[in-house]
């Protein structure tokens, strides 16, 4: 029997699908079967990602980071009941609180994916509160340090006053 | 305007074929992942909680809540659509294939010009997606940013200072931003230069994949380039990075086109006119073959060998000949053979109205 798709190579993968009592048969060669979505060889890219997560999540981190005490940390989110075992299975977290609960295990994963595991982007306008202000102060403090290092004292004084002004706003 | 209109017509804003660098860049897409405070993520939510989220978003986009969108929108409950209609939304890229896998407790908000869609209860509670023709990633970001601000007036987002917008999957946390461009790269494929480029691009935190087709095989020389990293960079940095790399790819494709046209014109003309011939007369055509031929036709226009059809007509041909659209047109379920025959018929009909010389 020849492959249904290419009509060139002999059919090697025979699949019978029954959906709501309707039976369909497919006969493909190995090459076409790999291209065909309906015939899976267990190489689902999503599955691969999840298993990589699981691996990272469960790897003990012996480097000098605080996650070495991960063993005593809870493995269940008190808010939604999600467990770290479930994360390893589905590659997703249960709720926003999970990010805090599983922090020690999650941070190395985030570092692997994103490099820098700290958000520097947009802040929600209404609920972001004073984050924007604090971020600005941090930025100015870096500027101040740079001005002092390069002995630009006039500029340093200016920046210092700006920081004071913003800190007053914070209250 | 109604759902019926969205499903009945093949055209969307992104298919207009206009926009910068439209000879290589078909469209630009950008999405933001957001979640609402106080609820588990969609995959771990009860039915009741899922309904709360739907109602909260329904309110947030309504004018009653004072929502002022730059575009007019409509709220659609996925349960109110048939399976074919839902599939059409996927074929038009308005929702993801995962979104319609289980339509219960899921919804989508769609702008009338289809430049914007908001998926509710997909992998995250909210996925804002903006879709524009040509190379307009910055413009897509500006639009998504505005929509995000409008929603945030009513909704409390899950946000933390250190990790940014919290998402169901750690690959999206931070900005929750994924930007992508759809590129037509026939000459880089033809000259086998793409493989080396893909390697370089992936070192820059971007991913390249075929748009249609699985794995390494890309039908129709259509590729998608997108950012992988969502945290530790600002939205502007992510967008600018993708824009810079895309411009490089565009200029590579263009210079390769010039060389190929100069050295192999008869070969190129043959390929393009053959595609036109097959499309004008074929009686049976698979989806894969259609995409390949449409791509060759597009190449003809890109190289100036063909004067028509316009890019919008070419883009429309791809969507018109996807399976769910054909079933909708036929008004009944079709088997594979019937699908291929109807596809060939529609393409013949469209091309008969086009004078290529």
Short mmCIF file of C-alpha atoms in Angstrom, two decimals:
data_model
loop_
_atom_site.label_atom_id
_atom_site.label_comp_id
_atom_site.label_asym_id
_atom_site.label_seq_id
_atom_site.Cartn_x
_atom_site.Cartn_y
_atom_site.Cartn_z
CA UNK A 1 0.00 0.00 0.00
CA UNK A 2 1.29 3.47 -0.89
CA UNK A 3 1.15 6.51 1.38
CA UNK A 4 -2.10 8.45 0.89
CA UNK A 5 -0.38 11.76 0.96
CA UNK A 6 2.70 11.52 -1.22
CA UNK A 7 1.68 8.42 -3.21
CA UNK A 8 5.38 7.58 -3.44
CA UNK A 9 6.61 5.80 -0.36
CA UNK A 10 5.02 2.70 1.17
CA UNK A 11 2.56 3.39 4.00
CA UNK A 12 4.07 2.54 7.39
CA UNK A 13 1.76 4.30 9.83
CA UNK A 14 -1.83 3.09 9.89
CA UNK A 15 -4.25 5.06 12.00
CA UNK A 16 -7.91 4.40 12.72
CA UNK A 17 -9.83 7.28 14.23
CA UNK A 18 -13.35 6.90 15.58
CA UNK A 19 -15.16 10.14 16.35
CA UNK A 20 -18.81 9.89 17.36
CA UNK A 21 -19.05 6.52 15.65
CA UNK A 22 -17.57 7.78 12.36
CA UNK A 23 -14.58 5.70 11.45
CA UNK A 24 -11.78 7.13 9.31
CA UNK A 25 -8.62 5.33 8.31
CA UNK A 26 -5.35 7.00 7.42
CA UNK A 27 -2.33 5.30 5.87
CA UNK A 28 0.84 7.35 5.73
CA UNK A 29 4.54 6.80 5.16
CA UNK A 30 6.90 7.73 7.98
CA UNK A 31 7.89 11.03 6.37
CA UNK A 32 4.32 12.25 5.87
CA UNK A 33 3.21 10.93 9.25
CA UNK A 34 5.74 13.14 10.99
CA UNK A 35 4.38 16.19 9.21
CA UNK A 36 0.76 15.23 9.93
CA UNK A 37 -0.54 16.87 13.09
CA UNK A 38 -3.06 14.17 13.86
CA UNK A 39 -0.41 11.52 14.24
CA UNK A 40 1.59 12.40 17.32
CA UNK A 41 4.85 10.80 18.26
CA UNK A 42 4.86 12.39 21.69
CA UNK A 43 6.96 15.34 20.56
CA UNK A 44 4.40 17.99 21.40
CA UNK A 45 6.44 21.21 21.80
CA UNK A 46 4.21 22.30 24.68
CA UNK A 47 4.88 19.06 26.49
CA UNK A 48 8.62 19.53 26.00
CA UNK A 49 8.47 22.99 27.55
CA UNK A 50 6.59 21.63 30.54
CA UNK A 51 9.03 18.84 31.15
CA UNK A 52 11.90 21.31 30.97
CA UNK A 53 10.14 23.47 33.56
CA UNK A 54 9.63 20.46 35.76
CA UNK A 55 13.31 19.64 35.48
CA UNK A 56 14.38 23.17 36.37
CA UNK A 57 11.82 23.40 39.15
CA UNK A 58 12.96 20.22 40.80
CA UNK A 59 16.70 20.71 40.41
CA UNK A 60 18.26 21.56 43.78
CA UNK A 61 20.33 24.72 43.56
CA UNK A 62 23.58 24.30 45.37
CA UNK A 63 25.02 27.64 44.29
CA UNK A 64 25.14 30.40 46.88
CA UNK A 65 21.50 31.31 46.61
CA UNK A 66 18.83 31.21 49.28
CA UNK A 67 16.92 28.43 47.52
CA UNK A 68 19.09 25.80 49.22
CA UNK A 69 16.56 25.85 52.05
CA UNK A 70 13.77 25.08 49.57
CA UNK A 71 13.11 21.82 51.38
CA UNK A 72 11.52 23.54 54.36
CA UNK A 73 9.39 25.88 52.23
CA UNK A 74 5.73 24.97 51.74
CA UNK A 75 4.99 23.03 48.59
CA UNK A 76 1.36 24.11 48.52
CA UNK A 77 -0.08 27.58 47.89
CA UNK A 78 -2.20 28.60 50.89
CA UNK A 79 -4.39 30.80 48.70
CA UNK A 80 -5.47 28.48 45.89
CA UNK A 81 -4.17 25.06 46.97
CA UNK A 82 -1.91 24.59 43.96
CA UNK A 83 1.13 22.37 44.59
CA UNK A 84 4.63 22.42 43.12
CA UNK A 85 4.00 18.90 41.85
CA UNK A 86 1.11 20.28 39.80
CA UNK A 87 3.36 22.99 38.38
CA UNK A 88 5.78 20.33 37.24
CA UNK A 89 2.89 18.63 35.47
CA UNK A 90 1.18 21.54 33.72
CA UNK A 91 3.95 24.17 33.56
CA UNK A 92 1.61 26.83 34.87
CA UNK A 93 0.96 28.36 38.26
CA UNK A 94 -2.36 28.31 40.12
CA UNK A 95 -2.80 31.95 41.07
CA UNK A 96 -0.76 35.17 41.47
CA UNK A 97 0.08 34.27 45.09
CA UNK A 98 1.89 31.14 43.86
CA UNK A 99 4.68 33.44 42.63
CA UNK A 100 5.43 34.33 46.26
CA UNK A 101 4.85 30.86 47.71
CA UNK A 102 7.16 29.11 45.24
CA UNK A 103 9.56 32.04 44.97
CA UNK A 104 12.71 30.13 45.87
CA UNK A 105 12.10 27.43 43.33
CA UNK A 106 10.69 29.75 40.70
CA UNK A 107 13.41 32.41 40.64
CA UNK A 108 16.07 30.16 39.08
CA UNK A 109 13.49 29.16 36.45
CA UNK A 110 12.73 32.81 35.69
CA UNK A 111 16.41 33.58 35.48
CA UNK A 112 16.90 30.79 32.94
CA UNK A 113 14.01 32.01 30.79
CA UNK A 114 14.41 35.77 31.01
CA UNK A 115 17.99 36.41 32.10
CA UNK A 116 17.10 39.33 34.34
CA UNK A 117 14.27 38.23 36.66
CA UNK A 118 13.18 41.77 37.53
CA UNK A 119 10.38 43.73 35.88
CA UNK A 120 11.45 47.09 34.43
CA UNK A 121 8.47 47.76 32.17
CA UNK A 122 5.02 49.26 32.44
CA UNK A 123 3.32 49.87 35.80
CA UNK A 124 -0.49 49.97 36.02
CA UNK A 125 -1.54 53.62 36.39
CA UNK A 126 -4.33 53.29 38.96
CA UNK A 127 -3.23 50.33 41.06
CA UNK A 128 0.52 50.75 40.63
CA UNK A 129 0.54 53.23 43.53
CA UNK A 130 3.94 54.62 44.44
CA UNK A 131 5.99 52.12 42.44
CA UNK A 132 6.63 54.61 39.66
CA UNK A 133 7.76 57.23 42.15
CA UNK A 134 10.08 54.82 43.95
CA UNK A 135 11.53 53.65 40.65
CA UNK A 136 12.26 57.26 39.73
CA UNK A 137 14.00 57.86 43.07
CA UNK A 138 16.15 54.76 42.55
CA UNK A 139 17.12 56.01 39.10
CA UNK A 140 18.04 59.45 40.52
CA UNK A 141 20.11 57.86 43.27
CA UNK A 142 22.17 56.10 40.60
CA UNK A 143 22.57 59.45 38.84
CA UNK A 144 23.67 61.03 42.11
CA UNK A 145 26.30 58.36 42.65
CA UNK A 146 27.61 58.84 39.12
CA UNK A 147 27.76 62.62 39.59
CA UNK A 148 29.72 62.24 42.82
CA UNK A 149 32.13 59.76 41.25
CA UNK A 150 32.86 62.15 38.39
CA UNK A 151 33.12 65.05 40.88
CA UNK A 152 30.27 67.05 39.31
CA UNK A 153 29.16 68.44 42.65
CA UNK A 154 26.78 71.07 41.29
CA UNK A 155 24.88 68.44 39.38
CA UNK A 156 24.96 66.16 42.43
CA UNK A 157 23.36 68.85 44.58
CA UNK A 158 20.63 69.33 41.97
CA UNK A 159 19.89 65.62 41.84
CA UNK A 160 19.91 65.38 45.64
CA UNK A 161 17.26 68.12 45.87
CA UNK A 162 15.14 66.31 43.29
CA UNK A 163 15.36 63.11 45.34
CA UNK A 164 14.30 64.98 48.50
CA UNK A 165 11.34 66.48 46.67
CA UNK A 166 10.17 63.05 45.49
CA UNK A 167 10.75 61.47 48.89
CA UNK A 168 8.53 64.13 50.46
CA UNK A 169 5.79 63.16 48.00
CA UNK A 170 6.11 59.56 49.18
CA UNK A 171 5.50 60.79 52.73
CA UNK B 1 -21.74 45.42 12.35
CA UNK B 2 -22.22 42.11 14.18
CA UNK B 3 -20.55 38.77 14.84
CA UNK B 4 -22.16 37.56 11.63
CA UNK B 5 -20.16 40.21 9.79
CA UNK B 6 -16.87 39.18 11.32
CA UNK B 7 -17.47 35.57 10.45
CA UNK B 8 -19.00 36.22 7.05
CA UNK B 9 -16.23 38.34 5.57
CA UNK B 10 -12.65 37.26 5.04
CA UNK B 11 -11.08 40.69 5.37
CA UNK B 12 -9.48 42.13 8.46
CA UNK B 13 -7.51 45.33 8.97
CA UNK B 14 -4.19 43.46 8.90
CA UNK B 15 -4.97 42.06 5.44
CA UNK B 16 -5.22 45.48 3.82
CA UNK B 17 -1.72 44.96 2.45
CA UNK B 18 -0.76 48.55 3.23
CA UNK B 19 1.74 49.74 5.82
CA UNK B 20 5.51 50.16 5.79
CA UNK B 21 7.68 47.46 4.13
CA UNK B 22 4.58 45.61 2.88
CA UNK B 23 6.63 43.91 0.15
CA UNK B 24 8.12 41.66 2.86
CA UNK B 25 6.19 42.24 6.08
CA UNK B 26 2.60 41.05 5.87
CA UNK B 27 1.50 41.97 9.36
CA UNK B 28 2.59 42.95 12.87
CA UNK B 29 0.98 41.53 15.95
CA UNK B 30 1.39 42.31 19.64
CA UNK B 31 -0.27 40.82 22.69
CA UNK B 32 -0.36 41.67 26.37
CA UNK B 33 -1.19 39.04 29.00
CA UNK B 34 -3.07 40.33 32.06
CA UNK B 35 -4.80 38.73 35.04
CA UNK B 36 -7.31 40.02 37.53
CA UNK B 37 -6.37 40.17 41.22
CA UNK B 38 -8.13 37.74 43.56
CA UNK B 39 -8.81 34.93 41.08
CA UNK B 40 -6.84 31.78 40.26
CA UNK B 41 -5.51 31.55 36.70
CA UNK B 42 -8.04 30.21 34.13
CA UNK B 43 -6.84 26.58 34.09
CA UNK B 44 -7.35 26.39 37.89
CA UNK B 45 -10.59 28.35 38.19
CA UNK B 46 -14.09 27.19 39.13
CA UNK B 47 -16.94 27.78 36.69
CA UNK B 48 -18.32 30.47 38.98
CA UNK B 49 -15.00 32.31 39.13
CA UNK B 50 -14.68 32.07 35.35
CA UNK B 51 -18.08 33.72 35.03
CA UNK B 52 -17.05 36.51 37.39
CA UNK B 53 -14.04 37.23 35.19
CA UNK B 54 -16.17 37.27 32.04
CA UNK B 55 -18.63 39.68 33.63
CA UNK B 56 -15.85 41.91 34.94
CA UNK B 57 -14.32 42.20 31.47
CA UNK B 58 -17.74 42.68 29.88
CA UNK B 59 -18.25 45.65 32.20
CA UNK B 60 -14.74 47.00 31.69
CA UNK B 61 -15.16 47.22 27.92
CA UNK B 62 -18.69 48.64 28.03
CA UNK B 63 -19.38 52.33 27.67
CA UNK B 64 -21.33 52.21 30.92
CA UNK B 65 -18.00 51.90 32.71
CA UNK B 66 -16.79 54.86 30.69
CA UNK B 67 -14.55 52.73 28.48
CA UNK B 68 -13.37 54.81 25.56
CA UNK B 69 -11.63 52.64 23.00
CA UNK B 70 -10.03 54.13 19.92
CA UNK B 71 -11.98 51.48 17.97
CA UNK B 72 -15.54 50.13 18.25
CA UNK B 73 -15.78 46.67 19.77
CA UNK B 74 -18.18 43.83 20.33
CA UNK B 75 -18.30 41.28 23.17
CA UNK B 76 -18.81 37.69 22.00
CA UNK B 77 -19.48 34.68 24.24
CA UNK B 78 -17.78 31.70 22.55
CA UNK B 79 -20.65 29.43 23.56
CA UNK B 80 -23.00 31.43 21.34
CA UNK B 81 -21.06 30.47 18.21
CA UNK B 82 -21.05 27.19 16.29
CA UNK B 83 -17.84 25.14 16.08
CA UNK B 84 -17.35 26.28 12.45
CA UNK B 85 -17.78 29.92 13.43
CA UNK B 86 -15.28 29.55 16.23
CA UNK B 87 -12.85 27.91 13.80
CA UNK B 88 -13.22 30.92 11.49
CA UNK B 89 -12.10 33.20 14.32
CA UNK B 90 -8.97 31.02 14.58
CA UNK B 91 -8.36 31.11 10.82
CA UNK B 92 -8.55 34.91 10.95
CA UNK B 93 -6.07 34.85 13.86
CA UNK B 94 -8.55 36.68 16.11
CA UNK B 95 -8.36 33.91 18.73
CA UNK B 96 -5.81 31.15 19.34
CA UNK B 97 -6.56 27.47 18.57
CA UNK B 98 -6.32 26.78 22.34
CA UNK B 99 -9.04 29.33 23.05
CA UNK B 100 -11.73 27.33 21.25
CA UNK B 101 -10.67 23.90 22.57
CA UNK B 102 -13.18 24.28 25.39
CA UNK B 103 -15.49 27.19 24.60
CA UNK B 104 -17.35 27.11 27.92
CA UNK B 105 -16.78 30.20 30.07
CA UNK B 106 -14.67 31.86 27.45
CA UNK B 107 -15.26 35.02 25.46
CA UNK B 108 -13.62 37.36 22.99
CA UNK B 109 -13.93 41.09 22.37
CA UNK B 110 -13.39 42.01 18.73
CA UNK B 111 -12.95 45.45 17.18
CA UNK B 112 -15.05 46.05 14.07
CA UNK B 113 -12.00 46.56 11.89
CA UNK B 114 -10.43 43.49 13.58
CA UNK B 115 -7.27 45.38 14.48
CA UNK B 116 -7.93 44.40 18.10
CA UNK B 117 -9.18 41.33 19.91
CA UNK B 118 -9.28 40.56 23.62
CA UNK B 119 -9.43 36.89 24.59
CA UNK B 120 -11.06 36.28 27.97
CA UNK B 121 -10.11 33.20 30.03
CA UNK B 122 -7.60 31.74 27.60
CA UNK B 123 -4.28 30.89 29.28
CA UNK B 124 -4.59 34.19 31.17
CA UNK B 125 -7.75 36.06 32.17
CA UNK B 126 -7.09 38.71 29.56
CA UNK B 127 -5.06 38.67 26.38
CA UNK B 128 -5.09 41.95 24.49
CA UNK B 129 -4.04 41.45 20.89
CA UNK B 130 -3.41 44.13 18.27
CA UNK B 131 -2.95 43.25 14.64
CA UNK B 132 -1.86 45.74 11.95
CA UNK B 133 -0.74 45.43 8.30
CA UNK B 134 2.94 45.89 7.37
CA UNK B 135 5.77 46.65 9.78
CA UNK B 136 3.90 48.52 12.53
CA UNK B 137 5.00 46.91 15.79
CA UNK B 138 5.41 50.28 17.54
CA UNK B 139 1.94 51.33 16.43
CA UNK B 140 0.55 47.99 17.64
CA UNK B 141 2.23 48.56 21.02
CA UNK B 142 0.74 52.06 21.26
CA UNK B 143 -2.74 50.71 20.55
CA UNK B 144 -2.40 47.80 23.00
CA UNK B 145 -1.01 50.17 25.66
CA UNK B 146 -4.10 52.41 25.30
CA UNK B 147 -6.51 49.48 25.49
CA UNK B 148 -4.64 48.21 28.55
CA UNK B 149 -5.06 51.62 30.26
CA UNK B 150 -8.79 51.62 29.51
CA UNK B 151 -9.25 48.15 31.04
CA UNK B 152 -7.12 49.02 34.07
CA UNK B 153 -9.51 51.89 34.92
CA UNK B 154 -12.04 49.25 35.98
CA UNK B 155 -10.04 46.08 36.65
CA UNK B 156 -7.48 45.41 39.37
CA UNK B 157 -4.59 43.68 37.65
CA UNK B 158 -2.34 41.11 39.35
CA UNK B 159 0.86 43.08 39.47
CA UNK B 160 3.90 42.98 41.68
CA UNK B 161 6.75 45.44 41.66
CA UNK B 162 9.49 42.86 41.32
CA UNK B 163 7.91 40.51 38.79
CA UNK B 164 5.56 42.85 36.93
CA UNK B 165 2.32 41.52 35.47
CA UNK B 166 1.80 38.02 36.86
CA UNK B 167 0.83 35.41 34.32
CA UNK B 168 -0.28 31.81 34.39
CA UNK B 169 2.91 30.62 32.66
CA UNK B 170 6.31 31.93 33.83
CA UNK B 171 7.38 32.41 30.19
CA UNK B 172 5.07 35.44 29.93
CA UNK B 173 5.58 37.13 33.30
CA UNK B 174 6.90 40.69 33.52
CA UNK B 175 5.62 42.75 30.64
CA UNK B 176 3.31 39.96 29.44
CA UNK B 177 4.24 41.21 26.00
CA UNK B 178 4.73 39.05 22.94
CA UNK B 179 5.31 40.89 19.66
CA UNK B 180 5.59 39.19 16.29
CA UNK B 181 5.84 39.92 12.59
CA UNK B 182 4.68 37.75 9.71
CA UNK B 183 7.27 37.79 6.92
CA UNK B 184 7.25 36.54 3.33
CA UNK B 185 10.79 35.34 2.59
CA UNK B 186 10.71 33.38 -0.68
CA UNK B 187 14.15 34.43 -1.90
CA UNK B 188 15.97 33.75 1.38
CA UNK B 189 14.37 30.28 1.31
CA UNK B 190 15.18 29.75 -2.38
CA UNK B 191 18.86 30.61 -1.87
CA UNK B 192 19.02 28.57 1.38
CA UNK B 193 20.18 31.53 3.47
CA UNK B 194 17.42 31.34 6.04
CA UNK B 195 18.94 28.56 8.16
CA UNK B 196 22.02 30.59 9.03
CA UNK B 197 19.87 33.62 9.75
CA UNK B 198 17.59 31.70 12.09
CA UNK B 199 20.64 30.80 14.20
CA UNK B 200 21.72 34.42 14.51
CA UNK B 201 18.21 35.60 15.29
CA UNK B 202 17.72 33.08 18.08
CA UNK B 203 20.89 34.35 19.75
CA UNK B 204 19.18 37.74 20.04
CA UNK B 205 16.32 36.44 22.19
CA UNK B 206 13.95 36.08 19.24
CA UNK B 207 12.30 32.98 17.79
CA UNK B 208 11.59 32.19 14.13
CA UNK B 209 9.02 29.64 13.04
CA UNK B 210 7.08 28.71 9.94
CA UNK B 211 3.65 30.27 9.87
CA UNK B 212 1.80 27.45 8.22
CA UNK B 213 3.06 23.93 8.67
CA UNK B 214 4.87 22.21 11.50
CA UNK B 215 8.49 22.04 12.50
CA UNK B 216 11.06 23.06 9.96
CA UNK B 217 8.70 22.93 7.00
CA UNK B 218 7.04 26.26 6.25
CA UNK B 219 4.45 26.32 3.51
CA UNK B 220 4.28 29.44 1.41
CA UNK B 221 7.59 30.84 2.69
CA UNK B 222 5.73 32.60 5.50
CA UNK B 223 7.61 33.00 8.77
CA UNK B 224 6.90 34.48 12.15
CA UNK B 225 9.55 36.21 14.22
CA UNK B 226 8.75 36.96 17.86
CA UNK B 227 10.39 37.91 21.18
CA UNK B 228 11.02 35.15 23.74
CA UNK B 229 12.00 37.21 26.76
CA UNK B 230 9.21 39.16 28.50
CA UNK B 231 10.93 40.22 31.71
CA UNK B 232 13.88 42.47 32.53
CA UNK B 233 13.36 44.64 29.45
CA UNK B 234 10.94 47.51 29.00
CA UNK B 235 8.17 47.26 26.42
CA UNK B 236 10.00 49.81 24.26
CA UNK B 237 13.21 47.78 24.39
CA UNK B 238 11.40 44.58 23.35
CA UNK B 239 9.60 46.33 20.50
CA UNK B 240 12.72 48.15 19.28
CA UNK B 241 14.77 44.95 19.35
CA UNK B 242 12.24 43.12 17.18
CA UNK B 243 11.92 46.12 14.87
CA UNK B 244 15.68 46.36 14.34
CA UNK B 245 16.10 42.67 13.60
CA UNK B 246 13.08 42.66 11.29
CA UNK B 247 14.49 45.58 9.29
CA UNK B 248 17.70 43.58 8.82
CA UNK B 249 15.79 40.55 7.55
CA UNK B 250 13.74 42.77 5.23
CA UNK B 251 16.82 44.30 3.68
CA UNK B 252 18.45 40.84 3.26
CA UNK B 253 15.34 39.50 1.52
CA UNK B 254 15.18 42.56 -0.75
CA UNK B 255 18.80 42.39 -1.85
CA UNK B 256 18.48 38.64 -2.46
CA UNK B 257 15.39 39.31 -4.60
CA UNK B 258 17.38 41.72 -6.76
CA UNK B 259 20.16 39.19 -7.29
CA UNK B 260 17.81 36.32 -8.05
CA UNK B 261 15.80 38.47 -10.45
CA UNK B 262 18.94 39.51 -12.29
CA UNK B 263 20.43 36.02 -12.60
CA UNK B 264 17.38 33.78 -12.86
CA UNK B 265 14.56 35.80 -14.37
CA UNK B 266 13.20 33.07 -16.70
CA UNK B 267 13.16 30.57 -13.84
CA UNK B 268 11.30 33.01 -11.58
CA UNK B 269 8.80 33.99 -14.29
CA UNK B 270 8.14 30.34 -14.97
CA UNK B 271 7.46 29.61 -11.30
CA UNK B 272 5.12 32.58 -10.96
CA UNK B 273 3.15 32.01 -14.18
CA UNK B 274 2.89 28.29 -13.41
CA UNK B 275 1.31 29.14 -10.06
CA UNK B 276 -1.09 31.47 -11.83
CA UNK B 277 -1.88 28.78 -14.41
CA UNK B 278 -2.55 26.10 -11.79
CA UNK B 279 -4.72 28.43 -9.75
CA UNK B 280 -6.69 29.48 -12.84
CA UNK B 281 -7.50 25.95 -13.98
CA UNK B 282 -7.07 23.41 -11.17
CA UNK B 283 -10.18 21.48 -10.12
CA UNK B 284 -8.86 20.10 -6.84
CA UNK B 285 -6.45 21.88 -4.52
CA UNK B 286 -5.25 21.06 -1.00
CA UNK B 287 -4.77 23.83 1.59
CA UNK B 288 -1.03 23.30 1.47
CA UNK B 289 -0.91 23.61 -2.32
CA UNK B 290 -3.08 26.74 -2.20
CA UNK B 291 -0.75 28.47 0.24
CA UNK B 292 2.27 27.56 -1.87
CA UNK B 293 0.66 28.93 -5.04
CA UNK B 294 -0.62 32.09 -3.37
CA UNK B 295 2.93 32.64 -2.10
CA UNK B 296 4.33 32.36 -5.65
CA UNK B 297 1.67 34.77 -6.92
CA UNK B 298 2.66 37.19 -4.19
CA UNK B 299 6.31 36.83 -5.19
CA UNK B 300 5.29 37.83 -8.73
CA UNK B 301 3.78 41.06 -7.42
CA UNK B 302 6.69 41.71 -5.05
CA UNK B 303 9.17 41.43 -7.91
CA UNK B 304 7.04 43.56 -10.22
CA UNK B 305 6.64 40.66 -12.68
CA UNK B 306 2.87 40.80 -12.12
CA UNK B 307 0.99 44.10 -11.81
CA UNK B 308 -2.02 42.58 -10.06
CA UNK B 309 -3.55 41.19 -7.84
CA UNK B 310 -3.07 43.71 -5.04
CA UNK B 311 -1.69 42.51 -1.69
CA UNK B 312 -5.11 42.72 -0.04
CA UNK B 313 -6.59 40.35 -2.63
CA UNK B 314 -3.71 37.93 -2.07
CA UNK B 315 -4.10 37.97 1.72
CA UNK B 316 -7.82 37.44 1.36
CA UNK B 317 -7.25 34.37 -0.83
CA UNK B 318 -5.34 32.66 1.99
CA UNK B 319 -8.13 33.17 4.53
CA UNK B 320 -10.97 32.45 2.07
CA UNK B 321 -9.54 29.02 1.33
CA UNK B 322 -9.03 27.83 4.92
CA UNK B 323 -11.24 24.84 5.85
CA UNK B 324 -13.76 26.50 8.20
CA UNK B 325 -14.38 29.33 5.76
CA UNK B 326 -15.13 26.81 3.01
CA UNK B 327 -17.52 24.87 5.23
CA UNK B 328 -19.28 28.12 6.14
CA UNK B 329 -19.61 28.97 2.46
CA UNK B 330 -20.95 25.52 1.58
CA UNK B 331 -23.36 25.65 4.50
CA UNK B 332 -22.79 21.97 5.34
CA UNK B 333 -19.98 19.67 6.51
CA UNK B 334 -17.55 18.76 3.72
CA UNK B 335 -15.18 15.81 3.45
CA UNK B 336 -11.56 16.32 2.44
CA UNK B 337 -12.22 15.78 -1.27
CA UNK B 338 -15.14 18.22 -1.32
CA UNK B 339 -13.07 20.81 0.56
CA UNK B 340 -10.28 20.61 -2.01
CA UNK B 341 -12.74 20.92 -4.89
CA UNK B 342 -14.52 23.95 -3.40
CA UNK B 343 -11.15 25.55 -2.64
CA UNK B 344 -10.08 25.18 -6.28
CA UNK B 345 -13.41 26.59 -7.44
CA UNK B 346 -13.16 29.71 -5.26
CA UNK B 347 -9.59 30.38 -6.35
CA UNK B 348 -10.55 30.00 -10.04
CA UNK B 349 -13.44 32.38 -9.57
CA UNK B 350 -11.29 35.01 -7.81
CA UNK B 351 -8.51 34.80 -10.38
CA UNK B 352 -10.89 35.00 -13.35
CA UNK B 353 -11.65 38.57 -12.27
CA UNK B 354 -7.99 39.52 -12.22
CA UNK B 355 -6.15 40.61 -15.34
CA UNK B 356 -2.49 40.00 -14.56
CA UNK B 357 -1.04 41.83 -17.53
#
